[in-house]
Structures are given as structure tokens and as C-alpha cells.
Amino acid sequence: MSAPILEIDGLDLGYATRTGTAAALRDVSLSVAPGESVGIVGESGCGKSTLLKAVMGVMPPNAAIERGAIRFRGTDLVAAGPDAWRRVRWSGIAMIAQSALNALNPVKRVSAQISEAIRAHADWPRDKIRARIQELFQMVGVDPARIDDFPHQFSGGMRQRVLIAMALALRPPVLLADEPTTALDVIVQDQIFRSLRQLQTELGFAKLLVTHDLGLVIENCERIVVMYGGMIVEAGPTAQVIAAPAHPYTLGLYNALPRLGAAVEPISIPGRPPDLIAPPPGCRFAPRCPFAQDRCRTDPPMRVLGPGHHARCHRSDEMDALRPAALRPETWERDDALANESNPDTNERT
Amino acid sequence: MGSYILRRLFHMAITLFAMITLMFFLFRLLPGDPTATVISPALDADARAAMQARFGLDRPLIEQYFVYLGNLARLDFGLSFRTSRPVWELIELRLVNTLLLILPSMIAAYVIGAFGGALMAWYRGGRAEGSLVLAATALQSAPVFWLGMLAILVFSIWLNWFPTGHIVTPGRFPDPTWRMYLTLDFLHHLALPFFVNTLYNLCFPLLLMRSTMLSTIGEDYVELARMKGLRERQVLYGHAMRNSLLPLATTLPMILGWSVAGSVVIETVFSWPGLGLLMIEGITRSDYPVVQGAFLLIAVLTIVGTFVADLLYGLLDPRIVYR
Ligand SMILES: Nc1ncnc2c1ncn2[C@@H]1O[C@H](COP(=O)(O)OP(=O)(O)O)[C@@H](O)[C@H]1O
Ligand code: SF4
Ligand SMILES: [Mg+2]
């Protein structure tokens, strides 16, 4: 395996709030090889956007990186300082933002918004910039005659394509995508992902896709990273993780997938994400976990289950025996008592 | 866009016409006989009738109205009851005086307010910012005549830095001419009312800009601008502040109207011989043609200002559909 292009190493990030520090990222480590596709999946609030913003170095003012490194081509950006980090943004690591409608400045022409990104990093003549923008539009399948339009003149899907064009402007070796199609209907979503895969084959960038939809990751990524409550709970090659999920939360996510032609209803995981200011002791998933035991009140270790496949659970080595139970809806319902005992917040749940 | 401007011009013309008509009848319906102040009741009926005929007051109202419209079109505002001189002659320089005070002062207030508010939001949370917000809020709710008198008390009477009023030292230009605007004396007289008016009108754009910026800063496109690797300065001026100007621009017409109307107060406090003061003088002397002329011009200024601000807004926000 070649040297990783992006490497996140033991990252801790906290948000200062009125009531204390929210531990939004804890011990997050993950590396991305050149040209690879990695998918980060987890329910809303688990810290996916926080992680991507940290990688871009655009955290909100109340966020602080407490520990860890973010290495791009071997250089730690956290240590390198804001200006070095700024130069890597977009030219080294670009991002397709979550909402195409809000991410484009409504009062500026699209061409101006792309060209300012180029000019922030390269000293190109005007003609070359315009030619590049037209080429980018062509690449993502938008009429190059429309580069001088305003964002509101495009449909939702087109806007998302414009954002992709913008992200590719400087041929970045790493592309981050934060739920790039949440606002779009399924058909357009499909088209967008198809052209993203195509572009990736052509241009060879590495892709880090963030989504709450496990299905999208299975379709688009070679590797899966599962996040829960600000921590990575399982990571591994997609095929292995799907064939043998080793963390109960991954099992839960898998059960929640609607399957074509399946007789069973998808099972959703009852309960709420953990309070990040005062997280439960030990395993953060314990209050919702049907397999929780006493030892789960201590921090579970990251266990290696195979090449590149690991999970953070005390019982991951027994998972082969537990998996059949996880497929039964009663398993998830039965543990309300434990869930309530450990997390009084969930009492009103029905 | 061209047809949009034409349509807006047409709307403006209708508004102007309605306003002119309304004003004509309003002034005729006012109680009190305007001719009483210049036409002595002691005069015999014939002399009185002759006077009334001279001012055209003997003809039917509707005929007076058409004469009035025709005259307006030729910038003929009639004759002052008091001085018997053409009203336009009186108004001309007064208009210039008002514009010289109000326009630069409003521009200064908006420019300082926009940048100040933007920077306050950008560097939010400090103690300096908190005190500025408090000061601006307090200043905004203080009456402008009180501010003016306070400024006169401090800077004219105690410190003796500026004159207490007037546009030039009285007696220096017995007949007002254009040349007086080119003197340092004029600037010296302008300074204090300019300062007070700017300070007073600064608060609104400052606070509005600050609160708009506070929400703009959290917008996705500002974050994206930063992600693109733009320098902080570009993110601030090119995106956050650029977009926060929109709500501020919508307030321009309203504020312009207020400030022209507010000039009456400022001009009175500083004895600034502008339209506002002329209007007050006209009212106390029942000199209706003068009042009407001043009133009309203030209204025209407001309407034209609204039109200009509308166009400006269209330029700032491409999402405005020109319909
Ligand atoms: N600026 C902030 N201040 C405090 N807490 C925040 C802030 N931004 C996000 N959070 C919290 O951090 C957690 C992770 O948020 P986020 O990264 O947006 O999750 P995701 O993208 O996975 O939905 C959430 O609990 C959220 O409430
Ligand atoms: S460590 Fe315990 S509580 Fe946490 S996921 Fe594993 S079994 Fe469940
Ligand atoms: Mg998110």
C-alpha cells in the first residue's frame, strides 16, 4: 500500500459551550491512500461534519483541536499553522459542501466564485482561468455557456454539479464530500454519484465521503469507517464490514437499511446519540447496545479483526455468535430497561 | 433592465403627480386666509380684490390648480406672499445648503456604519464591541436636537472650536452667492452640524450591519469561501460584508426620507439656512407659496432618493427580477 495522502492521527476536538466542553471527536484515526474511496457513516450528530471541517481547518471559533495530527502528504497541518493550512485548502484537499443551495454565494456569478478559488492558489491569466472553468463545466456535465450565470439560475442537481466543478478546479488529490446529495431526489442523487465515480476514475483523486446512509457508502466506497458519538467504532474494507460487522452499532445500521424484496421491515436503533458534554462512562454506545455487559462501563479497546478491519467493542470477538440475535427486532426492543437505566434522557421514549 | 428603469421612472412620475396634487389641495384647505398677512384687512374691497387678482387667488380652485401645474413644470413656484419675489429664487440656494449638509453626512454615516458594523461582528465578543453596541443604542434613542444642543454647548460655547450656527460668518456675504461654498469659513460652519448629523445617523446602519453580519458569518457560503483557501480579508470583504450590504441597502430610501425630514430639526438647531429652516420660516409667516415650494422639494428629494436606492439595490442583488 502506498503512503497515505491524508492521515488523521489520534484527533481530539472539543466545542466550548456554556455547559462545558463537548467532546465532539475522540481519538479519531484514519488514513486515506491516493485514489482510494473511503466512506464515513454514522447518524446525525456523530461528528462527521466536524471531522471534515477539522481536516479543512475551518472549525467554528468555539472549536479547539486538543490533540492529534492531520497530515497531508506527511506534513502535519495542525502544527504547520494557519497560513500553510490555508494553502493546502482547495489545492490539496477540496470539499463538496453539504447544501449546494447555501454553499454558493447567491449574489456572485458562478464563474467569479470558481475563479477566486483558483486565484487564491495560482497566478493564472484571465483567459486561462475562464478556459479552465469551461472545461470543468464540461467535465461535470453542465453547459459551459452558463459559467457566468448566478446560482439561482441553476436547478438543485446542476448546482451540485457546479460545486463539484468548483472542487475539482485545482485538481486536488483529495476530495471530501459532506452528504453531497441530501437535498436532491434519488434519481438526481444517483446521477451525481455516477459522475463522481467516473471523475474519480479519470482524475484519480482520493475521496472521503461522509453520509448517514450506509447504502451510499456500500455503493461508492472501498472502505467503511463507522462513527458513533465522536469516535470511530469500526473501520474496514467494505466487503468485510458488510459480511461480518464487528460492532453492534454497525449491525444496527445494517439492519436499518431498507432492502429490495426483503420481507422484514428495517429495524431502527432506539435511543438517542450520547451527550457529548457528559458522555456515558466506558463504551459510548452502551446505553443503546443490546449486548452491553458490566465490563462495557470501561473503555473498549480497538480490536483488530483482519487486515485493515478493526472495531471498538469488548465483545467483537463473539460477534459471530451475536449476529443472528441482532437480526431480530426483539433484540433491539428488549433492552429498553438497560437503556433507560443508563440514560435517563430516553425515558419518554415509547 | 432598461424597461425596468422605464417602468420605475413611470411609477415615480405617478407618485410625484399624486403628491403635487395632494399638496395643492391640502394647502388650500388649511384654515386661515393666507392673504390676510400681506393684504391688510384695512384695505378697501377694491384694493383687496386687485391684490387677490395679482396672486391669482380670485379664480376658481380648479383653474388655480392647472395654473399651478403649468407653473411647476417651468420651475415657477409662484411669488412669496411676503417678499413678492419668486419662490424659486429663495429656494435655490436653500436646496443647495441642505444637500451640502445632508448628502455627505448620510454617505459618511452609511460608509462608516457599514464598515464599523462589519468589523464589530467579525471581531465579536470583545469588551470594546459590547460598549460600542451600548453607546450606539443609547445615541440612537437620544433626540437629535438634544445632541445638537449638547454639541453646541461643548464644542462652541465651552471649547470655542466651532461657531454656534449659520452657514458662514453673518455679514461676510450680505447676498448669498456660490462663492461662499469655496471658503474655509463655510467648512468651519459645516463641521459641527455635519458631525452631529453623521453621528446620529451612524447608529442605525452600524447596528443593522452588525446584526446582519452576525448571521451572514454563519452562512455556508462564507465557510466555503474559507475552505477555498481565500485569505481572511477576502472572506470578510468579498463575501460576508458584501452580502450583508443587501438589507442595509433596502433601508436607504426610508433613511433618506427620514434624514431630509430630519434636516428640519438639525437646520433649526444650527440656524442652517436650508430647506427645512425655510419651511419653518414660511410656516411662522403664513407664506404659503414658500412653504409649499420647500415642502414640495423635500418630497421630491425623498421620492427621487427612493428611486435611486431601488436601482442600487437591483445592482447589488442579482436575484431581484426586473419586472
Ligand atoms: N459550533 C458548535 N458548538 C457546539 N457544538 C457543536 C458545534 N457544531 C457541532 N456541534 C455538536 O457536535 C456534534 C457533531 O456535530 P456534526 O459534526 O455536525 O455532526 P454530523 O455532521 O455527524 O451530523 C453534535 O452533537 C453537534 O451538536
Ligand atoms: S462495548 Fe459493550 S456496550 Fe459497547 S458496543 Fe460493545 S457490547 Fe455494546
Ligand atoms: Mg453534518
GROMACS .gro file of N, CA and C in nm, chain A residues 53 56-58 61 83 86 89-90 93 95 97 99 102-108 113-114 116-117 119-121 150 152 163 166, chain B residues 124 217 219-232 234 237-240 242-243 246 315-321:
model
  186
   53LYS      N    1  -1.461   1.942   0.865
   53LYS     CA    2  -1.422   2.082   0.885
   53LYS      C    3  -1.285   2.091   0.950
   56MET      N    4  -1.032   2.042   0.689
   56MET     CA    5  -1.017   2.163   0.608
   56MET      C    6  -0.957   2.278   0.688
   57GLY      N    7  -0.959   2.265   0.819
   57GLY     CA    8  -0.908   2.375   0.902
   57GLY      C    9  -1.003   2.493   0.910
   58VAL      N   10  -1.133   2.469   0.900
   58VAL     CA   11  -1.230   2.579   0.909
   58VAL      C   12  -1.330   2.554   1.022
   61PRO      N   13  -1.537   2.914   1.571
   61PRO     CA   14  -1.445   2.972   1.669
   61PRO      C   15  -1.444   2.901   1.805
   83ASP      N   16  -0.144   2.962   0.792
   83ASP     CA   17  -0.118   3.001   0.653
   83ASP      C   18  -0.080   2.882   0.566
   86ARG      N   19  -0.400   2.706   0.502
   86ARG     CA   20  -0.480   2.776   0.401
   86ARG      C   21  -0.434   2.740   0.260
   89ARG      N   22  -0.569   2.403   0.155
   89ARG     CA   23  -0.713   2.401   0.126
   89ARG      C   24  -0.736   2.422  -0.023
   90TRP      N   25  -0.823   2.343  -0.077
   90TRP     CA   26  -0.867   2.351  -0.215
   90TRP      C   27  -0.761   2.304  -0.314
   93ILE      N   28  -0.667   1.965  -0.065
   93ILE     CA   29  -0.789   1.899  -0.019
   93ILE      C   30  -0.906   1.992  -0.049
   95MET      N   31  -1.346   2.034  -0.107
   95MET     CA   32  -1.465   1.975  -0.046
   95MET      C   33  -1.591   2.010  -0.124
   97ALA      N   34  -1.958   2.074  -0.058
   97ALA     CA   35  -2.032   2.106   0.064
   97ALA      C   36  -2.168   2.039   0.065
   99SER      N   37  -2.485   2.152   0.137
   99SER     CA   38  -2.603   2.208   0.072
   99SER      C   39  -2.562   2.300  -0.042
  102ASN      N   40  -2.704   2.663  -0.029
  102ASN     CA   41  -2.648   2.764   0.061
  102ASN      C   42  -2.499   2.783   0.045
  103ALA      N   43  -2.433   2.687  -0.019
  103ALA     CA   44  -2.287   2.695  -0.026
  103ALA      C   45  -2.240   2.791  -0.134
  104LEU      N   46  -2.326   2.818  -0.232
  104LEU     CA   47  -2.287   2.914  -0.335
  104LEU      C   48  -2.336   3.052  -0.293
  105ASN      N   49  -2.249   3.150  -0.310
  105ASN     CA   50  -2.289   3.286  -0.275
  105ASN      C   51  -2.395   3.334  -0.375
  106PRO      N   52  -2.516   3.367  -0.325
  106PRO     CA   53  -2.626   3.397  -0.416
  106PRO      C   54  -2.606   3.521  -0.502
  107VAL      N   55  -2.520   3.611  -0.462
  107VAL     CA   56  -2.509   3.736  -0.538
  107VAL      C   57  -2.385   3.741  -0.628
  108LYS      N   58  -2.315   3.631  -0.639
  108LYS     CA   59  -2.197   3.631  -0.726
  108LYS      C   60  -2.211   3.530  -0.838
  113GLN      N   61  -1.702   3.284  -0.855
  113GLN     CA   62  -1.677   3.206  -0.734
  113GLN      C   63  -1.574   3.096  -0.757
  114ILE      N   64  -1.570   3.045  -0.882
  114ILE     CA   65  -1.467   2.944  -0.910
  114ILE      C   66  -1.333   3.012  -0.933
  116GLU      N   67  -1.217   3.284  -0.809
  116GLU     CA   68  -1.148   3.332  -0.688
  116GLU      C   69  -1.079   3.217  -0.615
  117ALA      N   70  -1.135   3.097  -0.627
  117ALA     CA   71  -1.069   2.980  -0.567
  117ALA      C   72  -0.937   2.952  -0.639
  119ARG      N   73  -0.761   3.173  -0.815
  119ARG     CA   74  -0.666   3.283  -0.795
  119ARG      C   75  -0.604   3.284  -0.655
  120ALA      N   76  -0.673   3.221  -0.560
  120ALA     CA   77  -0.616   3.216  -0.425
  120ALA      C   78  -0.492   3.127  -0.420
  121HIS      N   79  -0.474   3.045  -0.524
  121HIS     CA   80  -0.363   2.950  -0.520
  121HIS      C   81  -0.271   2.957  -0.641
  150PHE      N   82  -2.589   3.310  -1.240
  150PHE     CA   83  -2.593   3.317  -1.095
  150PHE      C   84  -2.648   3.185  -1.039
  152HIS      N   85  -2.889   3.100  -0.851
  152HIS     CA   86  -3.033   3.073  -0.852
  152HIS      C   87  -3.085   3.035  -0.989
  163LEU      N   88  -2.084   2.276  -0.784
  163LEU     CA   89  -1.999   2.264  -0.665
  163LEU      C   90  -1.888   2.162  -0.687
  166MET      N   91  -1.633   2.318  -0.902
  166MET     CA   92  -1.554   2.410  -0.822
  166MET      C   93  -1.450   2.334  -0.740
  474ARG      N   94  -1.628   3.990   1.705
  474ARG     CA   95  -1.732   3.996   1.808
  474ARG      C   96  -1.683   3.939   1.941
  567ILE      N   97  -2.208   3.557   0.882
  567ILE     CA   98  -2.083   3.488   0.912
  567ILE      C   99  -2.105   3.337   0.924
  569GLU      N  100  -2.313   3.163   0.748
  569GLU     CA  101  -2.366   3.105   0.625
  569GLU      C  102  -2.268   3.006   0.564
  570ASP      N  103  -2.324   2.909   0.493
  570ASP     CA  104  -2.240   2.807   0.429
  570ASP      C  105  -2.144   2.868   0.328
  571TYR      N  106  -2.190   2.972   0.255
  571TYR     CA  107  -2.101   3.023   0.150
  571TYR      C  108  -1.981   3.097   0.208
  572VAL      N  109  -1.996   3.148   0.331
  572VAL     CA  110  -1.880   3.210   0.395
  572VAL      C  111  -1.780   3.101   0.435
  573GLU      N  112  -1.834   2.990   0.485
  573GLU     CA  113  -1.747   2.877   0.519
  573GLU      C  114  -1.678   2.824   0.393
  574LEU      N  115  -1.755   2.815   0.284
  574LEU     CA  116  -1.696   2.765   0.160
  574LEU      C  117  -1.585   2.858   0.111
  575ALA      N  118  -1.610   2.988   0.124
  575ALA     CA  119  -1.506   3.084   0.082
  575ALA      C  120  -1.377   3.058   0.158
  576ARG      N  121  -1.391   3.026   0.286
  576ARG     CA  122  -1.273   2.998   0.367
  576ARG      C  123  -1.210   2.865   0.323
  577MET      N  124  -1.296   2.766   0.295
  577MET     CA  125  -1.245   2.636   0.252
  577MET      C  126  -1.167   2.647   0.122
  578LYS      N  127  -1.207   2.744   0.038
  578LYS     CA  128  -1.137   2.760  -0.089
  578LYS      C  129  -0.996   2.812  -0.070
  579GLY      N  130  -0.964   2.848   0.052
  579GLY     CA  131  -0.828   2.896   0.078
  579GLY      C  132  -0.814   3.045   0.057
  580LEU      N  133  -0.928   3.118   0.052
  580LEU     CA  134  -0.919   3.264   0.043
  580LEU      C  135  -0.859   3.318   0.172
  581ARG      N  136  -0.795   3.433   0.160
  581ARG     CA  137  -0.744   3.497   0.281
  581ARG      C  138  -0.861   3.553   0.362
  582GLU      N  139  -0.842   3.565   0.492
  582GLU     CA  140  -0.948   3.613   0.580
  582GLU      C  141  -1.005   3.746   0.532
  584GLN      N  142  -1.033   3.855   0.229
  584GLN     CA  143  -1.123   3.832   0.117
  584GLN      C  144  -1.256   3.773   0.163
  587TYR      N  145  -1.444   4.087   0.336
  587TYR     CA  146  -1.498   4.191   0.249
  587TYR      C  147  -1.571   4.135   0.127
  588GLY      N  148  -1.516   4.029   0.068
  588GLY     CA  149  -1.572   3.979  -0.057
  588GLY      C  150  -1.700   3.899  -0.040
  589HIS      N  151  -1.717   3.836   0.076
  589HIS     CA  152  -1.836   3.752   0.093
  589HIS      C  153  -1.924   3.799   0.208
  590ALA      N  154  -1.868   3.795   0.331
  590ALA     CA  155  -1.953   3.825   0.447
  590ALA      C  156  -2.009   3.967   0.439
  592ARG      N  157  -1.997   4.185   0.179
  592ARG     CA  158  -2.066   4.207   0.051
  592ARG      C  159  -2.213   4.169   0.061
  593ASN      N  160  -2.240   4.051   0.117
  593ASN     CA  161  -2.378   4.006   0.122
  593ASN      C  162  -2.458   4.075   0.232
  596LEU      N  163  -2.688   4.396   0.160
  596LEU     CA  164  -2.821   4.396   0.099
  596LEU      C  165  -2.930   4.453   0.190
  665LEU      N  166  -2.885   4.651  -0.851
  665LEU     CA  167  -2.747   4.625  -0.891
  665LEU      C  168  -2.678   4.532  -0.792
  666LEU      N  169  -2.710   4.550  -0.662
  666LEU     CA  170  -2.644   4.472  -0.558
  666LEU      C  171  -2.692   4.328  -0.555
  667ASP      N  172  -2.819   4.305  -0.583
  667ASP     CA  173  -2.873   4.171  -0.571
  667ASP      C  174  -2.926   4.120  -0.705
  668PRO      N  175  -2.851   4.030  -0.767
  668PRO     CA  176  -2.892   3.981  -0.899
  668PRO      C  177  -3.018   3.896  -0.894
  669ARG      N  178  -3.060   3.857  -0.772
  669ARG     CA  179  -3.180   3.774  -0.764
  669ARG      C  180  -3.307   3.855  -0.784
  670ILE      N  181  -3.295   3.989  -0.772
  670ILE     CA  182  -3.411   4.074  -0.798
  670ILE      C  183  -3.451   4.057  -0.943
  671VAL      N  184  -3.576   4.022  -0.964
  671VAL     CA  185  -3.623   4.008  -1.101
  671VAL      C  186  -3.680   4.142  -1.145
   0.00000   0.00000   0.00000
